[in-house]
Short mmCIF file of C-alpha atoms in Angstrom, two decimals:
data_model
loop_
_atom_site.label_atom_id
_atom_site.label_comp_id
_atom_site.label_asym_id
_atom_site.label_seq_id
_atom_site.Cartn_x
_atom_site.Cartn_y
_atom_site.Cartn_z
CA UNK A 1 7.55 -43.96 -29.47
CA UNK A 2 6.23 -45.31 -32.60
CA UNK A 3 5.29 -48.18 -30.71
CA UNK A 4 3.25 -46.17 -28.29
CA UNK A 5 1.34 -44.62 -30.90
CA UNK A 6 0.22 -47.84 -32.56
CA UNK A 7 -1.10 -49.15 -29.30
CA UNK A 8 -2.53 -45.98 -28.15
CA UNK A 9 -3.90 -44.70 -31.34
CA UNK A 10 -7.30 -46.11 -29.88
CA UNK A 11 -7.40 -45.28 -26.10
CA UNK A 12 -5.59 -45.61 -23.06
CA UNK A 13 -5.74 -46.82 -19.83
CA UNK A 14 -5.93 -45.70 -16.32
CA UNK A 15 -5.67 -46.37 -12.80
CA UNK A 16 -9.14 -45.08 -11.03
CA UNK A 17 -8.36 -46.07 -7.25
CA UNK A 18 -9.39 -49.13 -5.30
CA UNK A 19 -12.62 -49.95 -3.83
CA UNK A 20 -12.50 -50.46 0.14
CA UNK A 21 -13.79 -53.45 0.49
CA UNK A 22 -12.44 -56.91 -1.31
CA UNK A 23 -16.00 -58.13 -3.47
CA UNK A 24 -16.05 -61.50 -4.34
CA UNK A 25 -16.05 -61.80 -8.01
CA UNK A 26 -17.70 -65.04 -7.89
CA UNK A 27 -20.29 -63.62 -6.13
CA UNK A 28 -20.86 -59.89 -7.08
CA UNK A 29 -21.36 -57.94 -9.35
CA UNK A 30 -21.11 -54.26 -11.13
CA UNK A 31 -24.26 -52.37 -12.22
CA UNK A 32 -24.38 -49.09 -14.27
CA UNK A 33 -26.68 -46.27 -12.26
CA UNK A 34 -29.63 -44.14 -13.98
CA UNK A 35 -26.92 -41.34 -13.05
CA UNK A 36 -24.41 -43.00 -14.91
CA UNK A 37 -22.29 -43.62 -11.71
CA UNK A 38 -21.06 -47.58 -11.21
CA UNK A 39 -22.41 -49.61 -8.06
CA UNK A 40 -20.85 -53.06 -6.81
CA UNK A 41 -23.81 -54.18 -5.25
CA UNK A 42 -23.41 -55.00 -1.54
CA UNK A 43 -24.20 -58.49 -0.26
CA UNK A 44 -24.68 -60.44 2.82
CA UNK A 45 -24.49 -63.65 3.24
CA UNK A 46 -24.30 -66.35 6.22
CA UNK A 47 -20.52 -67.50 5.61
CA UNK A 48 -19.37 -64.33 4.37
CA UNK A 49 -21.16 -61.74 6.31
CA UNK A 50 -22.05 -58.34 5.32
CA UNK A 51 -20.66 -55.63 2.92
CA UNK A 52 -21.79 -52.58 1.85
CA UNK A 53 -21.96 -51.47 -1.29
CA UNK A 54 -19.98 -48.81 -3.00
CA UNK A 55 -20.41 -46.15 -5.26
CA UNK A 56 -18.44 -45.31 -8.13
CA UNK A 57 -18.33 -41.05 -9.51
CA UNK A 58 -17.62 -41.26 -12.67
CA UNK A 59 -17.10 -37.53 -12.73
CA UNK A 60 -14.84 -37.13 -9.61
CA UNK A 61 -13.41 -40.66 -9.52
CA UNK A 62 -14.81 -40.67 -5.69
CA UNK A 63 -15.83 -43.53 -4.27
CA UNK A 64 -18.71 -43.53 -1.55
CA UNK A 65 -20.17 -46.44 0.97
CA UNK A 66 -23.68 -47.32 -0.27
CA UNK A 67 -25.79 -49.43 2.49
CA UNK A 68 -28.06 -52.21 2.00
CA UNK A 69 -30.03 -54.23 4.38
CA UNK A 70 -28.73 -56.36 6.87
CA UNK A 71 -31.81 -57.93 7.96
CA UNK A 72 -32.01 -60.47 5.44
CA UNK A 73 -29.24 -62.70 3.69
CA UNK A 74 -28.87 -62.29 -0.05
CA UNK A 75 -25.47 -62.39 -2.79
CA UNK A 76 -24.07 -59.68 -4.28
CA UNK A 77 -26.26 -59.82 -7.40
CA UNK A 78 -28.71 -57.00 -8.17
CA UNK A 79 -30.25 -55.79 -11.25
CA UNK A 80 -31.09 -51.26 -11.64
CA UNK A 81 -35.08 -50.65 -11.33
CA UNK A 82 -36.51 -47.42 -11.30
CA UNK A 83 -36.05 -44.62 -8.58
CA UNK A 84 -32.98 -46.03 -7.13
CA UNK A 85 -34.11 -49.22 -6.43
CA UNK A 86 -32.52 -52.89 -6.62
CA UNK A 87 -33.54 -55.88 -7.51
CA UNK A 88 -32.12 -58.72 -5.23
CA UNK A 89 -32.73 -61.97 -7.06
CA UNK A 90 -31.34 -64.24 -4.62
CA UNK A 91 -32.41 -63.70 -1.35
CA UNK A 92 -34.11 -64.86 1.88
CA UNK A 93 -35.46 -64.12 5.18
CA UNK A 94 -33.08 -66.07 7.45
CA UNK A 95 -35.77 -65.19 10.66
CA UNK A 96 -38.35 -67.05 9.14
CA UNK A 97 -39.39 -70.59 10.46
CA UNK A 98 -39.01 -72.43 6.81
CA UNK A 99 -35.29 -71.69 6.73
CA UNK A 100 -34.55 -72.88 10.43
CA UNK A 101 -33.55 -76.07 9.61
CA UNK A 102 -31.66 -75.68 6.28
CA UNK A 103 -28.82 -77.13 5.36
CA UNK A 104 -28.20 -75.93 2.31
CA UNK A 105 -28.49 -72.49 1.50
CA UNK A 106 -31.94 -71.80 -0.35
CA UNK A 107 -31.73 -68.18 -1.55
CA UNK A 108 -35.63 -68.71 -3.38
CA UNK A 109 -36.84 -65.42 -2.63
CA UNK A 110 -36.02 -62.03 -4.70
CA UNK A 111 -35.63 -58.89 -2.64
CA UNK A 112 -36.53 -54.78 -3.71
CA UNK A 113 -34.62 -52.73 -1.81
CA UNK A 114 -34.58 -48.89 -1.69
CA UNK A 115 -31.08 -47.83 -2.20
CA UNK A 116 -32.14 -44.20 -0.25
CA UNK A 117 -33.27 -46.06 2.46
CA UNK A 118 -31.56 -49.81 2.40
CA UNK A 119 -34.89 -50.73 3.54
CA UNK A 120 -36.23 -54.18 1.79
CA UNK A 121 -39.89 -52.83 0.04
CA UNK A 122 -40.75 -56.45 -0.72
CA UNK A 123 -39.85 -60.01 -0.95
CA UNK A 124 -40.71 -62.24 -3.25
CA UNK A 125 -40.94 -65.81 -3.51
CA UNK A 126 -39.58 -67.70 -6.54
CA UNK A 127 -41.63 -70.64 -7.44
CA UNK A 128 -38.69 -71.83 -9.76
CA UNK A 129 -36.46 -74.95 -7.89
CA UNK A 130 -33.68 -72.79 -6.82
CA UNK A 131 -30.71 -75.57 -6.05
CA UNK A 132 -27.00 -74.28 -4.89
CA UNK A 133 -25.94 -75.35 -8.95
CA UNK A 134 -28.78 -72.97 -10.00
CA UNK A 135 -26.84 -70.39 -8.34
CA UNK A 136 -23.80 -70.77 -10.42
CA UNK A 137 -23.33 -68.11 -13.24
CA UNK A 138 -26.58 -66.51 -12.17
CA UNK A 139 -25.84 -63.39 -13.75
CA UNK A 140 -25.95 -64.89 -16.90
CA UNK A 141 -29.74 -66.20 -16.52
CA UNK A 142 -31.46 -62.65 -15.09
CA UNK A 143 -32.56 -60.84 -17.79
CA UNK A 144 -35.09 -57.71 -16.83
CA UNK A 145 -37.00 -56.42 -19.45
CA UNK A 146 -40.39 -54.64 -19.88
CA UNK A 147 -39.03 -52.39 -16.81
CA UNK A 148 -40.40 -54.96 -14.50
CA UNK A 149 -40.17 -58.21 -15.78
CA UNK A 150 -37.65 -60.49 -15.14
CA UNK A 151 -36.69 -63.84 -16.74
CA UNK A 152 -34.90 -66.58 -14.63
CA UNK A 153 -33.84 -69.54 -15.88
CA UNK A 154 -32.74 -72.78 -14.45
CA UNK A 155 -31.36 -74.83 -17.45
CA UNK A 156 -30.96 -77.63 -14.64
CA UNK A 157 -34.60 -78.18 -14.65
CA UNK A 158 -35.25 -77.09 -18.21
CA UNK A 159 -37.12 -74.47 -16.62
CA UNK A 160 -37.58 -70.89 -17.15
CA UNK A 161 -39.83 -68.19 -14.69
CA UNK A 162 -41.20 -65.38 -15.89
CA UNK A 163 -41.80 -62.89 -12.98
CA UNK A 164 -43.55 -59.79 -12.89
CA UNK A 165 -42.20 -58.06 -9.89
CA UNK A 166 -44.95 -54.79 -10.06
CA UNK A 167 -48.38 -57.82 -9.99
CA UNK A 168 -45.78 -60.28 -7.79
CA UNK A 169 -46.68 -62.57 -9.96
CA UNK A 170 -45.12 -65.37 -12.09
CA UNK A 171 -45.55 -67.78 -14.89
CA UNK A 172 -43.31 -71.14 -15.10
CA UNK A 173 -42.32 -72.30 -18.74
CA UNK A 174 -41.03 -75.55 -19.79
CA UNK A 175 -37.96 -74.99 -22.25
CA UNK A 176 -37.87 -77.15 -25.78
CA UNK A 177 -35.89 -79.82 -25.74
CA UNK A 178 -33.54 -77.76 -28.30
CA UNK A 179 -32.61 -75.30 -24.75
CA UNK A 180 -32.08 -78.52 -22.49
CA UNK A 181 -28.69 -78.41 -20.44
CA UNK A 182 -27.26 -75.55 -22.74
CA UNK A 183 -25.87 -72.42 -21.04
CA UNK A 184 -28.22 -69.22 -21.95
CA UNK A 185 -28.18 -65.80 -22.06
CA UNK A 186 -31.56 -63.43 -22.92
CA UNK A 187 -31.23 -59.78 -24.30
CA UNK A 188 -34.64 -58.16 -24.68
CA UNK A 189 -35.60 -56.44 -27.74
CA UNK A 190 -38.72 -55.28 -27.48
CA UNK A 191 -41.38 -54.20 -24.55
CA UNK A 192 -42.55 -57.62 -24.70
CA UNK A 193 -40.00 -59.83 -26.48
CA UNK A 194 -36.73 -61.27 -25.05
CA UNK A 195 -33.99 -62.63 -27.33
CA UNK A 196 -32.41 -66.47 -26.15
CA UNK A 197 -28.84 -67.14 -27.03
CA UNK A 198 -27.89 -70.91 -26.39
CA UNK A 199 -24.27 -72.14 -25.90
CA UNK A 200 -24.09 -75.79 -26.81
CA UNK A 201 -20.16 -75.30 -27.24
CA UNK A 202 -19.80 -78.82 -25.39
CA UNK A 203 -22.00 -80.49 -28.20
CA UNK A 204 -19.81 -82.01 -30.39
CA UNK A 205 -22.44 -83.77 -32.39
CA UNK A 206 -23.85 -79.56 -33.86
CA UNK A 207 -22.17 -76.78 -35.65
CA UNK A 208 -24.90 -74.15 -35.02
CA UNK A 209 -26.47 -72.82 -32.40
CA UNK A 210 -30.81 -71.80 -32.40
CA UNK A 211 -31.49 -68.47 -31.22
CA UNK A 212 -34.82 -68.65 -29.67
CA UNK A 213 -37.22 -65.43 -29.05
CA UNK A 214 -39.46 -65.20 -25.80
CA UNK A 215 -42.89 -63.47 -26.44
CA UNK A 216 -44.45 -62.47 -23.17
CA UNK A 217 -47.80 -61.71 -24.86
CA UNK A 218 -48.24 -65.21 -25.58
CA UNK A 219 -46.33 -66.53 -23.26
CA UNK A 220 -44.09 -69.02 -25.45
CA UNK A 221 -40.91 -69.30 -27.18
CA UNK A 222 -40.28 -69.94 -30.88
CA UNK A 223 -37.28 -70.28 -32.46
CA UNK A 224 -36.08 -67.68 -35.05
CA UNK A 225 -33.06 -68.31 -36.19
CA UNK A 226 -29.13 -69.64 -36.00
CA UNK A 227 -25.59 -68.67 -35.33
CA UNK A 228 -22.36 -70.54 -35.85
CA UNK A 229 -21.41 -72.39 -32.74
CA UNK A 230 -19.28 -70.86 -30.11
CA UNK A 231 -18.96 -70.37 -26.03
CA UNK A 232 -20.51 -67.33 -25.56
CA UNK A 233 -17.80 -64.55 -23.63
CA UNK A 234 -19.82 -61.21 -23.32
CA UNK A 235 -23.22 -59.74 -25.75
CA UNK A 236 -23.33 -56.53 -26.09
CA UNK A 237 -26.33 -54.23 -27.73
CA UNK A 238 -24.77 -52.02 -30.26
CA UNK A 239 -27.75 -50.27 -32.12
CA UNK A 240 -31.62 -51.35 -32.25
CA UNK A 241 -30.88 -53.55 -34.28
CA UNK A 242 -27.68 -55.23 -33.75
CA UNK A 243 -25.99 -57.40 -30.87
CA UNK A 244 -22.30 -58.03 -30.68
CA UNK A 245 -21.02 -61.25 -29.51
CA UNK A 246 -17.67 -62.39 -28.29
CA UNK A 247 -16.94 -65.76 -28.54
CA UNK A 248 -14.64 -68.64 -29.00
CA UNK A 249 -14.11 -72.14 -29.99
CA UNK A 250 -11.12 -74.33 -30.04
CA UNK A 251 -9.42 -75.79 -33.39
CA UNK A 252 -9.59 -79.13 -33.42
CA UNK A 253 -5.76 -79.86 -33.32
CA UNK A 254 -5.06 -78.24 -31.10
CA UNK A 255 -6.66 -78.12 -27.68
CA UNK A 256 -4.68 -74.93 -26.26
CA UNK A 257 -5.25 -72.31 -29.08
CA UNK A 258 -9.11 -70.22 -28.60
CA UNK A 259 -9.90 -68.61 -31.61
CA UNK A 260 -11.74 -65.59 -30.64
CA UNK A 261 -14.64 -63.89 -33.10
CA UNK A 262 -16.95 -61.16 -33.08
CA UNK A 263 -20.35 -62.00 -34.31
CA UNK A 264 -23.18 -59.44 -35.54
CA UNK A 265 -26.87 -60.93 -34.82
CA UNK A 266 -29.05 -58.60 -36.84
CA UNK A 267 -32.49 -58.77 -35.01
CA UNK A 268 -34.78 -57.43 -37.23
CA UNK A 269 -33.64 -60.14 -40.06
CA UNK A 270 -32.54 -62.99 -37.63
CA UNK A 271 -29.46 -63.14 -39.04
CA UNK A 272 -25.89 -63.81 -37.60
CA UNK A 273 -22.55 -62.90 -39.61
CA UNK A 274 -18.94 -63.37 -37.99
CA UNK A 275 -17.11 -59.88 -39.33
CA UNK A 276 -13.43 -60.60 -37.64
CA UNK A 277 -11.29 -62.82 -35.13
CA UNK A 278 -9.12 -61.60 -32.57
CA UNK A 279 -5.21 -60.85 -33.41
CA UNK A 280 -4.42 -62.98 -30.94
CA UNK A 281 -5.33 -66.30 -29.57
CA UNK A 282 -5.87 -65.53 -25.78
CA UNK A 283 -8.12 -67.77 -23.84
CA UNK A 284 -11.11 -65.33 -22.65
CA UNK A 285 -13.29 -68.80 -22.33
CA UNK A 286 -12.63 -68.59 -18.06
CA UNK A 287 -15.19 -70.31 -15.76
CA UNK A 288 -17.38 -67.97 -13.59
CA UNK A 289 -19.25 -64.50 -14.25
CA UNK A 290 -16.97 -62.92 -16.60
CA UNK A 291 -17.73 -60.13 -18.95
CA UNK A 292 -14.17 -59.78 -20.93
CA UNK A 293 -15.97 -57.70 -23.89
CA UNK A 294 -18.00 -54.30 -23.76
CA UNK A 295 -18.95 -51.64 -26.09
CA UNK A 296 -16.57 -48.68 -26.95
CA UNK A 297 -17.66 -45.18 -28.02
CA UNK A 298 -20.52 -45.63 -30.54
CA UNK A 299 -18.74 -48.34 -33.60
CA UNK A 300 -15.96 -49.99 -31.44
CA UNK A 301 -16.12 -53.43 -29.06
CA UNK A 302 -13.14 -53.73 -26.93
CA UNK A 303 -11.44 -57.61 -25.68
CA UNK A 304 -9.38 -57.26 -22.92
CA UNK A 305 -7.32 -59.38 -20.20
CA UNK A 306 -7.35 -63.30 -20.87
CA UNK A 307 -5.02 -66.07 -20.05
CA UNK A 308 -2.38 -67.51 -22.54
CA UNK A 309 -0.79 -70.70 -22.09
CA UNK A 310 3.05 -71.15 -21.63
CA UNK A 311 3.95 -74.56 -21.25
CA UNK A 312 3.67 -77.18 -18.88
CA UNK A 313 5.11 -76.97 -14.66
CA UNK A 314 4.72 -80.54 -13.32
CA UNK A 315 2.27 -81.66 -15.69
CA UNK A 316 0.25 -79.18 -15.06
CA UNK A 317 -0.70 -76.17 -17.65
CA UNK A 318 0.97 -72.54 -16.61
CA UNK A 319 -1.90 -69.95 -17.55
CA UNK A 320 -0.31 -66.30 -17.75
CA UNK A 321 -2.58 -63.52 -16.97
CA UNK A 322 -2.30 -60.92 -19.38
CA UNK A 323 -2.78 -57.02 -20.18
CA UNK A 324 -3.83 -57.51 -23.50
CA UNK A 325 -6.36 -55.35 -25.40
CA UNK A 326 -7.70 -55.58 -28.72
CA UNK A 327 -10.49 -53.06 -29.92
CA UNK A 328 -12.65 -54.19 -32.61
CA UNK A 329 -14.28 -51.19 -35.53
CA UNK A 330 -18.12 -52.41 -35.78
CA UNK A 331 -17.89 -50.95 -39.19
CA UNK A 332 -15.10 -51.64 -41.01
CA UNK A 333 -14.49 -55.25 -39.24
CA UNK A 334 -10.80 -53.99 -38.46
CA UNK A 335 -8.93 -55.40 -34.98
CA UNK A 336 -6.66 -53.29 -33.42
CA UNK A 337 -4.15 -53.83 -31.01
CA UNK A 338 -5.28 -51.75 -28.17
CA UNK A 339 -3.23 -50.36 -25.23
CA UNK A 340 -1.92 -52.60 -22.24
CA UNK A 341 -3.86 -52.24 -19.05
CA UNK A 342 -3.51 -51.00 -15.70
CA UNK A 343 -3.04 -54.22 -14.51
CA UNK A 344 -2.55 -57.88 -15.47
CA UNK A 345 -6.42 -59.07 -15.45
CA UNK A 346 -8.55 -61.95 -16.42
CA UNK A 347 -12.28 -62.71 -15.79
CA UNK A 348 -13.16 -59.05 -14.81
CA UNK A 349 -15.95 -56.93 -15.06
CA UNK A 350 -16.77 -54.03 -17.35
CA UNK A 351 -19.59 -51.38 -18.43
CA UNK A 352 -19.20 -49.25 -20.95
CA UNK A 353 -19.89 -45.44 -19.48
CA UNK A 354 -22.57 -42.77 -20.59
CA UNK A 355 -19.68 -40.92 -21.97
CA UNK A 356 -18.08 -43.94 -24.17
CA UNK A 357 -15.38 -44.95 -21.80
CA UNK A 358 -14.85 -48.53 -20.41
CA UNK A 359 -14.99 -49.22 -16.39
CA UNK A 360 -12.87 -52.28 -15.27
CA UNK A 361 -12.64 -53.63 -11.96
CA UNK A 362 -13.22 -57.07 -10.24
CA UNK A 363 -10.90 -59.00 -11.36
CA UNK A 364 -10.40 -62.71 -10.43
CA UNK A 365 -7.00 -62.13 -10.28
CA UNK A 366 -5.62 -62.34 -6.42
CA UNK A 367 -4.99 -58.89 -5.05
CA UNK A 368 -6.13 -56.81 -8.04
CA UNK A 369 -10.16 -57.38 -7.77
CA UNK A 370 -10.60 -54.10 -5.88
CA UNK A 371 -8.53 -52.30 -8.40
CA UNK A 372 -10.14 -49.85 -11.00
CA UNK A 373 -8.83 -49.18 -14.45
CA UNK A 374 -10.82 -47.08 -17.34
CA UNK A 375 -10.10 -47.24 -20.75
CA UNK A 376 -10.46 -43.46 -21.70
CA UNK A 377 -10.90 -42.93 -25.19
CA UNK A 378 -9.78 -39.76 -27.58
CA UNK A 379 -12.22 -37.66 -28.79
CA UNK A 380 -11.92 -38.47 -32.49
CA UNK A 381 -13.13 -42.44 -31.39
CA UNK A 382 -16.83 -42.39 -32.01
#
């Protein structure tokens, strides 16, 4: 009992029912509705075929078939515009004559659809190179700001496009040599401004990373400050002022331990400050689309799911999936052991709800990524 009420004093978790349809993680992902509702975004593609999408109440826990189009092929990637609409940002027109002879699958086009109607509004050409290696992690390099502006990068090329989807039109930038080959993710800040984060984690040769700020005004990037050097896990927007990141590094001894951190980057002062690591040393560094770290309440960030090594089977590493949960206070700098989850999960999914609460679902875990689990918090957690 006493037990219980250390782990719970924070939350708990529950089961919220199972989408229909199995979503490819790899492929898909979840989006947070102007209603506050949760969408997986449909997809269809020419290997996999089509799925619908499916809505998620957040007030009656039902769960509802949402249709997109079937007339064109696109992944299960979207980004929220205005009056129920979705942005598509890799799509194509298969009935066209440019894509009759491809081999590979091109995917250069970004797609509006009407979620009332599933009917595609427009279609947009990208003019960045959009190669199958471009594709991976492509959630990571869509950032919409300005309400109809979106930034795609393609670190392959050292490339970045600026499109605005309301003019169609676009603006290619050449990235400093400072953002070459380094993973990236944007968070905008103001109408017109859009704030870089680079990973050079692989870099053994730095210690910090350069934040770099977008101005769409002038159309250039400038950089404006630095953080301590980590892979980047999940950035979350905690006030006007303040992102929180999750992310880890290895110690140099030893190869198997991640030491997790939460970092504050104050925006107004271009600052960065690491207030606390993680209780435990769970690997949350997992390759793909994850988002292992979300907001909780109004002051909390919550870490949950990973992979911890134990041992070796033939050589090879055995990775555990675990339920593990640790909620950070954004004030005090104090970790808490949180509550086990639902279910064992690693390189999930999550949005943090109008209401406070955390949605999980997706997980790369086999047989568990149509599961839903929500970490419900007590009313005294602000």
């Amino acid at each position: 009992m006493v037990n219980w009420l250390i782990t719970h004093r924070m939350g708990y978790f529950i089961k919220g029912g199972n989408f229909k349809y199995r979503h490819s993680p790899s492929i898909t992902n979840l989006v947070k509705m102007d209603d506050g509702n949760v969408l997986v975004v449909g997809k269809n593609t020419e290997h996999g075929g089509y799925l619908p999408g499916e809505l998620y109440n957040v007030k009656t826990n039902a769960i509802t078939d949402v249709a997109f189009p079937r007339c064109i092929y696109y992944r299960g990637i979207g980004i929220i515009l205005e009056n129920n609409k979705i942005l598509l940002p890799f799509a194509y027109d298969p009935s066209k004559p440019e894509y009759k002879n491809k081999t590979a699958y091109p995917y250069d086009c970004m797609a509006i659809v009407d979620l009332n109607t599933a009917k595609v509004e427009k279609l947009l050409k990208k003019n960045i190179a959009n190669e199958e290696q471009y594709i991976t992690e492509a959630i990571h390099h869509i950032t919409l700001f300005d309400k109809h502006k979106v930034i795609l990068f393609n670190f392959y090329k050292d490339k970045m496009e600026v499109c605005d989807i309301k003019n169609e039109s676009s603006t290619i930038i050449n990235l400093p040599p400072e953002m070459r080959q380094k993973l990236i993710r944007a968070n905008p800040t103001e109408k017109n401004k859009v704030l870089i984060f680079c990973d050079s984690s692989a870099d053994k040769s730095t210690k910090t990373d350069i934040v770099w700020e977008y101005d769409d005004t002038t159309k250039t990037i400038k950089e404006v400050g630095k953080r301590k050097k980590g892979c980047i896990i999940a950035i979350a927007k905690i006030s006007s002022e303040e992102i929180a990141i999750l992310s880890h590094d290895r110690e140099s001894d030893d190869t198997t331990r991640a030491i997790n951190e939460i970092e504050i980057y104050n925006i107004k002062h271009n600052t960065s400050k690491t207030i606390t690591s993680l209780v435990t040393n769970f690997d949350y560094d997992l390759p793909g689309r994850e988002h292992n770290g979300a907001r909780y309440g109004e002051n909390y960030f919550i870490v949950s799911g990973g992979r911890c090594e134990m041992g070796k089977v033939l050589g090879y590493k055995n990775r555990k999936t675990t339920r593990n949960s640790e909620i950070v206070n954004l004030k005090t700098h104090k970790t808490y052991v949180g509550p086990k989850t639902a279910h064992h999960i690693a390189g999930h999914q999550m949005i943090t709800l109008d209401n406070g609460d955390v949605f999980i679902s997706l997980s790369r875990n086999a047989g568990v990524s149509t599961e839903i689990q929500i970490l419900k918090k007590w009313r005294w957690i602000k």
